[in-house]
Amino acid sequence: FHTGMEFSYRKIAFLRAGFKKVCEWDDDFSPFTFGAGLKLGNFGFDWAFIPSQRLGDSQEFSLWFVF
């Protein structure tokens, strides 16, 4: 299962944390993730950090626009 939470400040800045139940046979990924986001008008930016022992830690970025 996956679960998470998000804290927002004035619906502009966001902090996120998540937990993923890791299978007993899959010890590669840490069960904890975190990230942040920023929304300015119709534009937004999101960042996430996903730790992994085998592949190395990864970061994911996204830019988005709503029209």
Coordinates of N, CA and C in Angstrom, one line a residue:
F1 N 0.8 -1.2 0.0 CA 0.0 0.0 0.0 C 0.9 1.2 0.0
H2 N 0.3 2.3 -0.4 CA 1.0 3.6 -0.4 C 0.1 4.6 0.4
T3 N 0.8 5.5 1.1 CA 0.1 6.6 1.8 C 1.0 7.8 1.9
G4 N 0.4 8.9 2.0 CA 1.2 10.1 2.1 C 0.4 11.3 2.6
M5 N 1.1 12.4 2.8 CA 0.5 13.6 3.3 C 1.1 14.8 2.6
E6 N 0.4 15.9 2.6 CA 0.8 17.1 2.0 C 0.5 18.3 2.9
F7 N 1.4 19.2 3.0 CA 1.2 20.4 3.8 C 1.3 21.5 2.8
S8 N 0.4 22.4 2.8 CA 0.4 23.6 1.8 C 0.4 24.9 2.6
Y9 N 1.1 25.8 2.1 CA 1.2 27.2 2.6 C 0.5 28.1 1.6
R10 N -0.7 28.6 2.0 CA -1.5 29.5 1.1 C -1.7 29.0 -0.3
K11 N -1.7 27.7 -0.5 CA -1.9 27.0 -1.8 C -0.9 27.5 -2.8
I12 N 0.3 27.8 -2.3 CA 1.4 28.2 -3.2 C 2.6 27.3 -3.1
A13 N 3.0 27.0 -1.8 CA 4.1 26.1 -1.6 C 3.6 24.9 -0.9
F14 N 4.2 23.7 -1.3 CA 3.7 22.4 -0.8 C 4.9 21.6 -0.4
L15 N 4.8 20.9 0.7 CA 5.7 19.9 1.2 C 5.0 18.5 1.3
R16 N 5.6 17.5 0.8 CA 5.0 16.2 0.7 C 5.9 15.1 1.3
A17 N 5.3 14.1 1.9 CA 6.0 12.9 2.5 C 5.1 11.7 2.2
G18 N 5.8 10.6 1.9 CA 5.1 9.4 1.6 C 5.7 8.2 2.2
F19 N 4.9 7.1 2.2 CA 5.3 5.8 2.8 C 4.8 4.8 1.8
K20 N 5.6 3.8 1.5 CA 5.3 2.7 0.6 C 5.7 1.4 1.3
K21 N 4.7 0.5 1.5 CA 5.1 -0.8 2.1 C 5.9 -1.5 1.1
V22 N 7.1 -1.8 1.6 CA 8.1 -2.6 0.7 C 7.9 -4.1 1.0
C23 N 7.9 -4.8 -0.1 CA 7.8 -6.3 0.0 C 9.0 -6.8 0.7
E24 N 8.8 -7.9 1.4 CA 9.9 -8.6 2.1 C 11.1 -9.0 1.1
W25 N 10.7 -9.4 -0.1 CA 11.7 -9.8 -1.0 C 12.4 -8.7 -1.8
D26 N 11.8 -7.4 -1.7 CA 12.4 -6.3 -2.4 C 13.0 -5.3 -1.4
D27 N 14.3 -5.4 -1.2 CA 14.9 -4.5 -0.2 C 15.6 -3.4 -0.9
D28 N 15.3 -3.1 -2.2 CA 16.0 -2.1 -2.9 C 15.6 -0.7 -2.5
F29 N 14.3 -0.5 -2.4 CA 13.8 0.9 -2.1 C 13.5 1.1 -0.7
S30 N 13.8 2.3 -0.2 CA 13.4 2.8 1.1 C 11.9 3.0 1.1
P31 N 11.2 2.7 2.2 CA 9.8 3.0 2.2 C 9.4 4.4 2.3
F32 N 10.3 5.3 2.5 CA 10.0 6.7 2.7 C 10.4 7.6 1.5
T33 N 9.5 8.5 1.1 CA 9.8 9.4 0.0 C 9.4 10.8 0.5
F34 N 9.9 11.8 -0.2 CA 9.5 13.2 0.1 C 9.6 14.1 -1.1
G35 N 9.0 15.2 -1.0 CA 9.0 16.2 -2.2 C 8.5 17.5 -1.8
A36 N 8.4 18.4 -2.8 CA 8.0 19.7 -2.6 C 7.4 20.2 -4.0
G37 N 6.6 21.3 -3.9 CA 6.0 21.8 -5.1 C 5.8 23.3 -4.9
L38 N 5.6 24.0 -6.0 CA 5.4 25.4 -6.0 C 4.4 25.7 -7.1
K39 N 3.4 26.5 -6.8 CA 2.3 26.9 -7.8 C 2.3 28.4 -7.9
L40 N 2.4 28.9 -9.1 CA 2.4 30.4 -9.3 C 1.4 30.6 -10.5
G41 N 0.2 31.0 -10.1 CA -0.8 31.2 -11.1 C -1.2 29.9 -11.8
N42 N -1.0 29.9 -13.1 CA -1.3 28.7 -13.9 C -0.1 27.8 -14.1
F43 N 1.0 28.1 -13.5 CA 2.2 27.4 -13.7 C 2.6 26.6 -12.4
G44 N 3.3 25.5 -12.5 CA 3.7 24.8 -11.3 C 4.9 24.0 -11.5
F45 N 5.6 23.7 -10.4 CA 6.8 22.9 -10.4 C 6.7 21.9 -9.2
D46 N 7.1 20.7 -9.5 CA 7.1 19.6 -8.5 C 8.4 18.9 -8.5
W47 N 8.8 18.5 -7.3 CA 10.1 17.8 -7.1 C 9.8 16.6 -6.1
A48 N 10.4 15.5 -6.4 CA 10.3 14.3 -5.5 C 11.7 13.6 -5.4
F49 N 11.9 13.1 -4.2 CA 13.1 12.3 -3.9 C 12.8 10.9 -3.6
I50 N 13.3 9.9 -4.3 CA 13.0 8.5 -4.1 C 14.4 7.8 -3.9
P51 N 14.6 7.4 -2.6 CA 15.8 6.7 -2.3 C 15.8 5.2 -2.8
S52 N 17.0 4.7 -3.3 CA 17.1 3.4 -3.8 C 18.5 2.9 -3.6
Q53 N 18.7 1.7 -3.0 CA 20.0 1.2 -2.7 C 20.7 0.7 -4.0
R54 N 20.0 0.0 -4.8 CA 20.6 -0.7 -6.0 C 20.8 0.3 -7.1
L55 N 19.8 1.2 -7.4 CA 19.9 2.1 -8.5 C 20.5 3.5 -8.2
G56 N 20.6 3.7 -6.9 CA 21.1 5.1 -6.4 C 19.8 5.9 -6.3
D57 N 19.9 6.9 -5.4 CA 18.8 7.8 -5.2 C 18.4 8.5 -6.4
S58 N 17.1 8.7 -6.6 CA 16.7 9.5 -7.8 C 15.8 10.7 -7.4
Q59 N 15.8 11.6 -8.3 CA 15.0 12.8 -8.1 C 14.1 13.0 -9.4
E60 N 12.9 13.3 -9.2 CA 12.0 13.6 -10.3 C 11.5 15.0 -10.2
F61 N 11.5 15.6 -11.4 CA 11.0 17.0 -11.5 C 9.9 17.1 -12.6
S62 N 9.0 18.0 -12.3 CA 8.0 18.2 -13.4 C 7.6 19.7 -13.4
L63 N 7.4 20.2 -14.6 CA 6.8 21.5 -14.8 C 5.4 21.3 -15.4
W64 N 4.5 22.1 -15.0 CA 3.2 22.0 -15.6 C 2.5 23.3 -15.7
F65 N 1.5 23.3 -16.6 CA 0.7 24.5 -17.0 C -0.7 24.1 -17.1
V66 N -1.6 24.9 -16.5 CA -3.0 24.7 -16.7 C -3.6 25.8 -17.5
F67 N -4.4 25.4 -18.5 CA -5.1 26.4 -19.4 C -6.5 26.1 -19.6

